Short mmCIF file of C-alpha atoms in Angstrom, two decimals:
data_model
loop_
_atom_site.label_atom_id
_atom_site.label_comp_id
_atom_site.label_asym_id
_atom_site.label_seq_id
_atom_site.Cartn_x
_atom_site.Cartn_y
_atom_site.Cartn_z
CA MET H 1345 -25.02 22.33 1.86
CA ASP H 1346 -22.21 19.84 1.44
CA LYS H 1347 -20.63 18.47 4.58
CA THR H 1348 -17.07 19.31 5.60
CA ALA H 1349 -14.43 17.04 7.15
CA LEU H 1350 -11.07 17.74 8.73
CA ILE H 1351 -8.23 15.46 7.66
CA PHE H 1352 -4.75 15.16 9.16
CA PRO H 1353 -1.60 13.77 7.49
CA GLY H 1354 0.75 11.23 9.03
CA GLN H 1355 4.42 10.43 9.28
CA GLY H 1356 6.40 11.60 6.28
CA ALA H 1357 4.78 15.04 6.18
CA GLN H 1358 7.33 16.52 8.58
CA LYS H 1359 9.76 19.28 7.62
CA SER H 1360 12.10 21.58 9.51
CA GLY H 1361 10.48 24.85 10.55
CA MET H 1362 6.95 23.46 10.69
CA GLY H 1363 4.64 25.31 13.04
CA LYS H 1364 7.04 28.18 13.73
CA ASP H 1365 4.95 30.99 12.26
CA LEU H 1366 1.81 29.55 13.86
CA TYR H 1367 3.61 29.69 17.20
CA GLU H 1368 4.64 33.30 16.56
CA ASN H 1369 1.22 34.53 15.36
CA SER H 1370 -1.34 32.53 17.34
CA ASN H 1371 -1.73 32.45 21.12
CA ALA H 1372 -3.76 29.26 20.80
CA ALA H 1373 -1.02 27.53 18.83
CA LYS H 1374 1.63 28.74 21.28
CA ARG H 1375 -0.32 27.23 24.18
CA VAL H 1376 -0.33 23.85 22.41
CA PHE H 1377 3.44 23.92 21.89
CA ASP H 1378 4.08 25.04 25.46
CA LYS H 1379 1.86 22.27 26.81
CA ALA H 1380 3.59 19.70 24.59
CA ASN H 1381 7.00 20.76 25.91
CA LYS H 1382 5.83 20.04 29.46
CA VAL H 1383 3.90 16.82 28.82
CA LEU H 1384 6.59 15.28 26.63
CA ASN H 1385 9.43 16.59 28.82
CA PHE H 1386 11.17 17.47 25.60
CA ASP H 1387 11.79 20.70 23.67
CA ILE H 1388 9.32 19.94 20.90
CA THR H 1389 9.40 23.54 19.68
CA ASP H 1390 13.13 23.39 18.99
CA MET H 1391 12.80 20.05 17.19
CA CYS H 1392 9.94 21.32 15.00
CA PHE H 1393 11.49 24.69 14.25
CA ASN H 1394 15.18 23.79 14.01
CA GLY H 1395 15.47 20.01 13.77
CA SER H 1396 17.45 18.56 10.87
CA ASP H 1397 15.73 16.43 8.24
CA GLU H 1398 17.64 13.44 9.64
CA ASP H 1399 16.39 14.05 13.19
CA LEU H 1400 12.83 14.73 12.09
CA MET H 1401 12.72 11.52 10.07
CA LYS H 1402 13.27 9.45 13.22
CA THR H 1403 10.01 7.94 14.39
CA ILE H 1404 10.70 8.93 17.97
CA ASN H 1405 10.76 12.60 16.91
CA SER H 1406 8.49 12.81 13.89
CA GLN H 1407 5.37 11.42 15.55
CA PRO H 1408 5.11 13.85 18.49
CA CYS H 1409 6.27 16.75 16.29
CA ILE H 1410 3.66 16.19 13.59
CA VAL H 1411 0.78 15.73 16.03
CA THR H 1412 1.79 18.84 18.00
CA VAL H 1413 1.89 20.93 14.82
CA GLU H 1414 -1.45 19.57 13.64
CA ILE H 1415 -3.21 20.29 16.91
CA ALA H 1416 -1.59 23.72 17.12
CA ALA H 1417 -2.86 24.50 13.61
CA PHE H 1418 -6.34 23.23 14.51
CA GLU H 1419 -6.47 25.42 17.63
CA ALA H 1420 -5.20 28.39 15.62
CA LEU H 1421 -8.03 27.79 13.16
CA LYS H 1422 -10.62 27.75 15.95
CA GLU H 1423 -9.09 30.96 17.30
CA GLN H 1424 -9.75 32.67 13.96
CA PHE H 1425 -13.06 31.09 12.99
CA ASP H 1426 -15.86 29.20 14.72
CA ILE H 1427 -15.29 26.16 12.56
CA SER H 1428 -18.12 23.69 11.98
CA PHE H 1429 -17.29 20.26 10.59
CA GLN H 1430 -19.23 17.05 10.27
CA ALA H 1431 -16.47 14.41 10.33
CA ALA H 1432 -12.75 13.87 10.80
CA ALA H 1433 -10.08 11.40 9.73
CA GLY H 1434 -6.33 11.10 9.86
CA HIS H 1435 -3.82 9.12 7.84
CA SER H 1436 -2.10 6.72 10.25
CA LEU H 1437 -0.51 9.00 12.86
CA GLY H 1438 -2.97 11.73 11.84
CA GLU H 1439 -5.81 9.68 13.29
CA TYR H 1440 -4.72 10.85 16.74
CA SER H 1441 -5.15 14.48 15.72
CA ALA H 1442 -8.58 13.60 14.32
CA LEU H 1443 -9.54 12.04 17.65
CA TYR H 1444 -8.41 15.19 19.44
CA ALA H 1445 -10.31 17.49 17.07
CA SER H 1446 -13.47 15.40 17.51
CA GLY H 1447 -13.24 15.55 21.31
CA ALA H 1448 -12.43 11.90 22.00
CA VAL H 1449 -9.23 12.76 23.89
CA ASP H 1450 -7.72 15.87 25.46
CA LEU H 1451 -4.33 17.35 24.62
CA GLU H 1452 -2.38 15.77 27.48
CA THR H 1453 -3.80 12.33 26.69
CA VAL H 1454 -3.07 12.46 22.97
CA LEU H 1455 0.50 13.62 23.60
CA LYS H 1456 1.14 10.79 26.05
CA LEU H 1457 -0.36 8.27 23.63
CA ILE H 1458 1.82 9.47 20.75
CA LYS H 1459 4.98 9.48 22.83
CA LYS H 1460 4.40 5.85 23.84
CA ARG H 1461 3.34 4.82 20.33
CA ALA H 1462 6.53 6.28 18.85
CA GLU H 1463 8.72 4.57 21.46
CA LEU H 1464 7.11 1.16 20.90
CA MET H 1465 7.16 1.40 17.11
CA ASN H 1466 10.79 2.51 17.18
CA LYS H 1467 11.70 -0.44 19.40
CA ALA H 1468 9.88 -2.89 17.13
CA ALA H 1469 11.56 -1.38 14.07
CA GLU H 1470 15.02 -1.87 15.55
CA ILE H 1471 14.27 -5.54 16.20
CA THR H 1472 12.52 -6.48 12.94
CA LYS H 1473 14.65 -4.63 10.34
CA GLY H 1474 11.83 -3.77 7.99
CA SER H 1475 11.23 -1.20 5.27
CA MET H 1476 8.54 0.20 2.99
CA ALA H 1477 8.13 1.08 -0.69
CA ALA H 1478 5.53 2.88 -2.76
CA VAL H 1479 4.12 0.99 -5.74
CA ILE H 1480 2.87 3.39 -8.41
CA GLY H 1481 0.59 2.44 -11.29
CA LEU H 1482 -0.99 -0.83 -10.15
CA ASP H 1483 -4.52 -1.32 -8.82
CA ASP H 1484 -5.13 -2.65 -5.33
CA GLU H 1485 -6.16 -6.12 -6.47
CA THR H 1486 -3.02 -6.62 -8.54
CA VAL H 1487 -0.78 -5.55 -5.67
CA ASN H 1488 -2.60 -7.86 -3.27
CA ASN H 1489 -2.21 -10.78 -5.68
CA ILE H 1490 1.52 -10.17 -6.02
CA LEU H 1491 1.88 -9.98 -2.24
CA LYS H 1492 0.43 -13.49 -1.88
CA SER H 1493 3.71 -14.87 -3.20
CA PHE H 1494 5.74 -13.18 -0.43
CA LYS H 1495 6.40 -14.45 3.04
CA ASN H 1496 6.81 -11.21 5.01
CA VAL H 1497 5.64 -8.37 2.76
CA TYR H 1498 2.22 -6.73 3.14
CA ALA H 1499 0.09 -3.79 1.99
CA ALA H 1500 0.61 -0.88 4.38
CA ASN H 1501 -1.35 1.97 2.81
CA PHE H 1502 -4.01 2.08 0.14
CA ASN H 1503 -3.38 5.77 -0.51
CA SER H 1504 -5.18 6.36 -3.80
CA PRO H 1505 -6.03 4.48 -7.00
CA GLY H 1506 -2.68 3.42 -8.39
CA GLN H 1507 -0.69 4.12 -5.23
CA VAL H 1508 -0.16 1.37 -2.68
CA VAL H 1509 2.62 1.33 -0.09
CA ILE H 1510 4.07 -2.08 0.75
CA THR H 1511 5.76 -2.94 4.03
CA GLY H 1512 7.67 -5.81 5.57
CA ASP H 1513 11.04 -7.53 5.70
CA LYS H 1514 13.65 -5.21 4.19
CA GLU H 1515 15.66 -7.89 2.39
CA GLU H 1516 12.57 -9.51 0.90
CA ILE H 1517 11.24 -6.18 -0.36
CA ASN H 1518 14.54 -5.15 -1.90
CA ALA H 1519 14.94 -8.52 -3.62
CA ASN H 1520 11.50 -8.42 -5.20
CA LEU H 1521 10.90 -4.85 -6.35
CA ASP H 1522 11.15 -5.95 -10.00
CA LYS H 1523 8.13 -8.24 -9.59
CA PHE H 1524 5.87 -5.20 -9.37
CA LYS H 1525 7.49 -3.61 -12.43
CA GLU H 1526 7.06 -6.85 -14.36
CA MET H 1527 3.33 -6.71 -13.59
CA GLY H 1528 3.06 -3.15 -14.92
CA ALA H 1529 4.02 -0.82 -12.09
CA LYS H 1530 5.25 2.52 -13.41
CA ARG H 1531 7.58 3.00 -10.46
CA VAL H 1532 8.50 1.29 -7.20
CA ILE H 1533 10.02 3.77 -4.78
CA PRO H 1534 11.80 2.62 -1.58
CA LEU H 1535 10.79 4.93 1.28
CA SER H 1536 13.12 6.54 3.81
CA VAL H 1537 11.54 5.03 6.92
CA SER H 1538 13.00 3.19 9.86
CA GLY H 1539 10.69 0.19 9.97
CA ALA H 1540 7.93 -1.96 8.50
CA PHE H 1541 5.04 0.11 9.80
CA HIS H 1542 1.47 -1.15 9.37
CA SER H 1543 2.58 -4.76 9.11
CA PRO H 1544 2.60 -7.82 11.39
CA LEU H 1545 6.23 -6.96 12.15
CA MET H 1546 4.77 -4.23 14.39
CA LYS H 1547 2.60 -6.67 16.37
CA SER H 1548 4.87 -6.50 19.43
CA ALA H 1549 4.39 -2.73 19.57
CA SER H 1550 0.65 -3.16 19.27
CA ASP H 1551 0.51 -5.73 22.06
CA GLU H 1552 2.37 -3.45 24.46
CA PHE H 1553 0.32 -0.45 23.40
CA ILE H 1554 -2.95 -2.14 24.42
CA ASP H 1555 -2.08 -1.99 28.11
CA PHE H 1556 -0.97 1.63 27.83
CA VAL H 1557 -4.09 2.77 25.96
CA ASN H 1558 -6.31 1.12 28.55
CA GLN H 1559 -5.02 3.54 31.17
CA PHE H 1560 -6.91 6.38 29.49
CA THR H 1561 -10.53 7.34 29.03
CA PHE H 1562 -11.82 8.00 25.52
CA LYS H 1563 -15.03 10.00 25.22
CA ASN H 1564 -17.81 9.33 22.77
CA THR H 1565 -17.79 11.93 20.00
CA LYS H 1566 -20.60 14.00 18.51
CA ILE H 1567 -19.07 13.87 15.05
CA PRO H 1568 -17.79 10.64 13.48
CA VAL H 1569 -14.13 9.81 13.02
CA TYR H 1570 -13.43 7.51 10.08
CA THR H 1571 -10.85 5.02 11.30
CA ASN H 1572 -7.91 3.61 9.33
CA VAL H 1573 -8.39 -0.08 10.05
CA ASP H 1574 -11.82 -0.38 8.42
CA ALA H 1575 -12.61 3.03 6.84
CA GLN H 1576 -15.82 3.18 8.90
CA ALA H 1577 -17.37 6.08 10.79
CA GLU H 1578 -17.15 5.68 14.56
CA THR H 1579 -18.24 7.73 17.58
CA SER H 1580 -17.68 5.29 20.47
CA GLY H 1581 -14.77 6.07 22.77
CA ASN H 1582 -14.40 2.42 23.69
CA ILE H 1583 -14.18 1.40 20.03
CA PHE H 1584 -11.51 4.04 19.37
CA LYS H 1585 -9.54 2.55 22.23
CA GLU H 1586 -9.81 -0.93 20.68
CA LYS H 1587 -8.85 0.19 17.18
CA LEU H 1588 -5.74 2.26 17.91
CA PRO H 1589 -3.48 -0.68 18.82
CA LYS H 1590 -4.72 -2.58 15.75
CA GLN H 1591 -3.89 0.40 13.57
CA ILE H 1592 -0.18 -0.05 14.28
CA TYR H 1593 0.00 -3.36 12.36
CA SER H 1594 -3.02 -3.00 10.02
CA SER H 1595 -3.30 -1.48 6.54
CA VAL H 1596 -4.35 2.16 6.28
CA LEU H 1597 -7.49 2.13 4.13
CA TRP H 1598 -7.26 5.75 3.00
CA THR H 1599 -8.81 5.41 -0.46
CA GLN H 1600 -11.75 3.59 1.07
CA THR H 1601 -12.02 6.20 3.84
CA ILE H 1602 -12.30 9.14 1.45
CA ASN H 1603 -14.74 7.26 -0.79
CA ASN H 1604 -16.92 6.41 2.20
CA MET H 1605 -16.89 10.01 3.38
CA SER H 1606 -17.84 11.24 -0.07
CA GLN H 1607 -20.69 8.72 -0.28
CA ASN H 1608 -21.96 10.13 3.01
CA GLY H 1609 -22.18 13.63 1.58
CA ILE H 1610 -18.76 14.97 2.58
CA ASN H 1611 -17.31 16.86 -0.37
CA ASN H 1612 -15.34 19.63 1.35
CA PHE H 1613 -12.13 18.81 3.19
CA ILE H 1614 -9.67 20.86 5.19
CA GLU H 1615 -6.24 19.27 5.48
CA ILE H 1616 -4.53 20.41 8.68
CA GLY H 1617 -0.83 19.71 9.10
CA PRO H 1618 2.51 19.92 7.31
CA GLY H 1619 2.43 19.80 3.53
CA LYS H 1620 -0.34 18.94 1.08
CA VAL H 1621 0.00 15.16 0.83
CA LEU H 1622 -3.64 14.35 1.50
CA SER H 1623 -4.87 17.07 -0.86
CA GLY H 1624 -2.94 15.36 -3.65
CA LEU H 1625 -4.38 11.97 -2.74
CA ASN H 1626 -7.91 13.40 -2.64
CA LYS H 1627 -7.55 14.63 -6.24
CA LYS H 1628 -6.55 11.14 -7.35
CA ILE H 1629 -9.34 9.47 -5.38
CA ASN H 1630 -12.10 11.85 -6.51
CA SER H 1631 -11.32 14.93 -8.60
CA GLU H 1632 -14.62 16.54 -7.63
CA LEU H 1633 -13.65 16.87 -3.96
CA LYS H 1634 -12.54 20.29 -2.73
CA THR H 1635 -9.64 20.37 -0.28
CA LEU H 1636 -8.30 23.44 1.51
CA ASN H 1637 -5.01 23.43 3.44
CA ILE H 1638 -3.69 24.75 6.72
CA TYR H 1639 0.04 24.16 7.15
CA ASP H 1640 1.33 27.61 8.19
CA TRP H 1641 0.03 31.06 9.09
CA ASP H 1642 -0.49 32.29 5.52
CA SER H 1643 -2.38 29.17 4.49
CA LEU H 1644 -4.50 29.45 7.64
CA MET H 1645 -5.53 33.00 6.82
CA SER H 1646 -6.16 32.09 3.18
CA THR H 1647 -8.35 29.13 4.17
CA VAL H 1648 -10.33 31.17 6.70
CA SER H 1649 -10.90 33.84 4.06
CA GLU H 1650 -12.15 31.29 1.54
CA ILE H 1651 -14.41 29.62 4.10
CA ARG H 1652 -16.03 32.95 4.91
CA GLU H 1653 -16.30 34.07 1.30
CA LYS H 1654 -17.83 30.87 -0.03
CA GLU H 1655 -19.63 29.85 3.17
CA LEU H 1656 -18.11 26.39 2.99
CA VAL H 1657 -18.84 25.58 6.63
#
């Protein structure tokens, strides 16, 4: 039988109303939201359910909101079905949900980590004045070669073949978008983000985060988590602790992650969290992969039904 992995989206997947029907229909999901309200000392439920697009786009809000919704959806899934999975991964922020699902950290720990991560990244973003843009239609090597001519622009995310997100100094990015089009890019899309995430401009946030992460204990996991910074499977709690600060300023190797998982026999994926971003990327990376989604109550019930019917896990 093919192996199954859980995957969790990152920042950008947020939308107003996310998690509301999970909260209303699942006791397990409600417990996650209630716990998050207490740990974060912040009405996370109101922000998720009623927050404006503008408020939810802010790093300080989007990160804890997305992770809370993802973990609530995961717990709601476990409440409905004794899920068995052989690996986990998360795109950027989603890596924290993957670590929770794998048992590396408990709920209180992951919430505290995300709160601090969001604060530090927001602070670094205000200082460095960076931005990001999606380059569509160029292969990874071509994008990397173009980036060699820039001073403060880097590859943030290798999302799928033909989709690379660049990150760095806002003025330098804006002044050079045409370079990618001249080399054959179909589109270059500036992203509505508040900073140059996954770039050296976030190094100050990473440095401060190291001391904070070291206050917590990470457990070894029974199932591997494929980590963003190197796309490799890992089970060591101490290694997770070392990699998380690096993740803040390093490229997200998502294409490589999914390819490595597939090569290790993982062909079924369940995306847990707002939207279907990772499902779309999976199709572009490998059209033979099957990806189910859990982003609200109806999709949860549909996914559980399909799992049972086809004995996917």
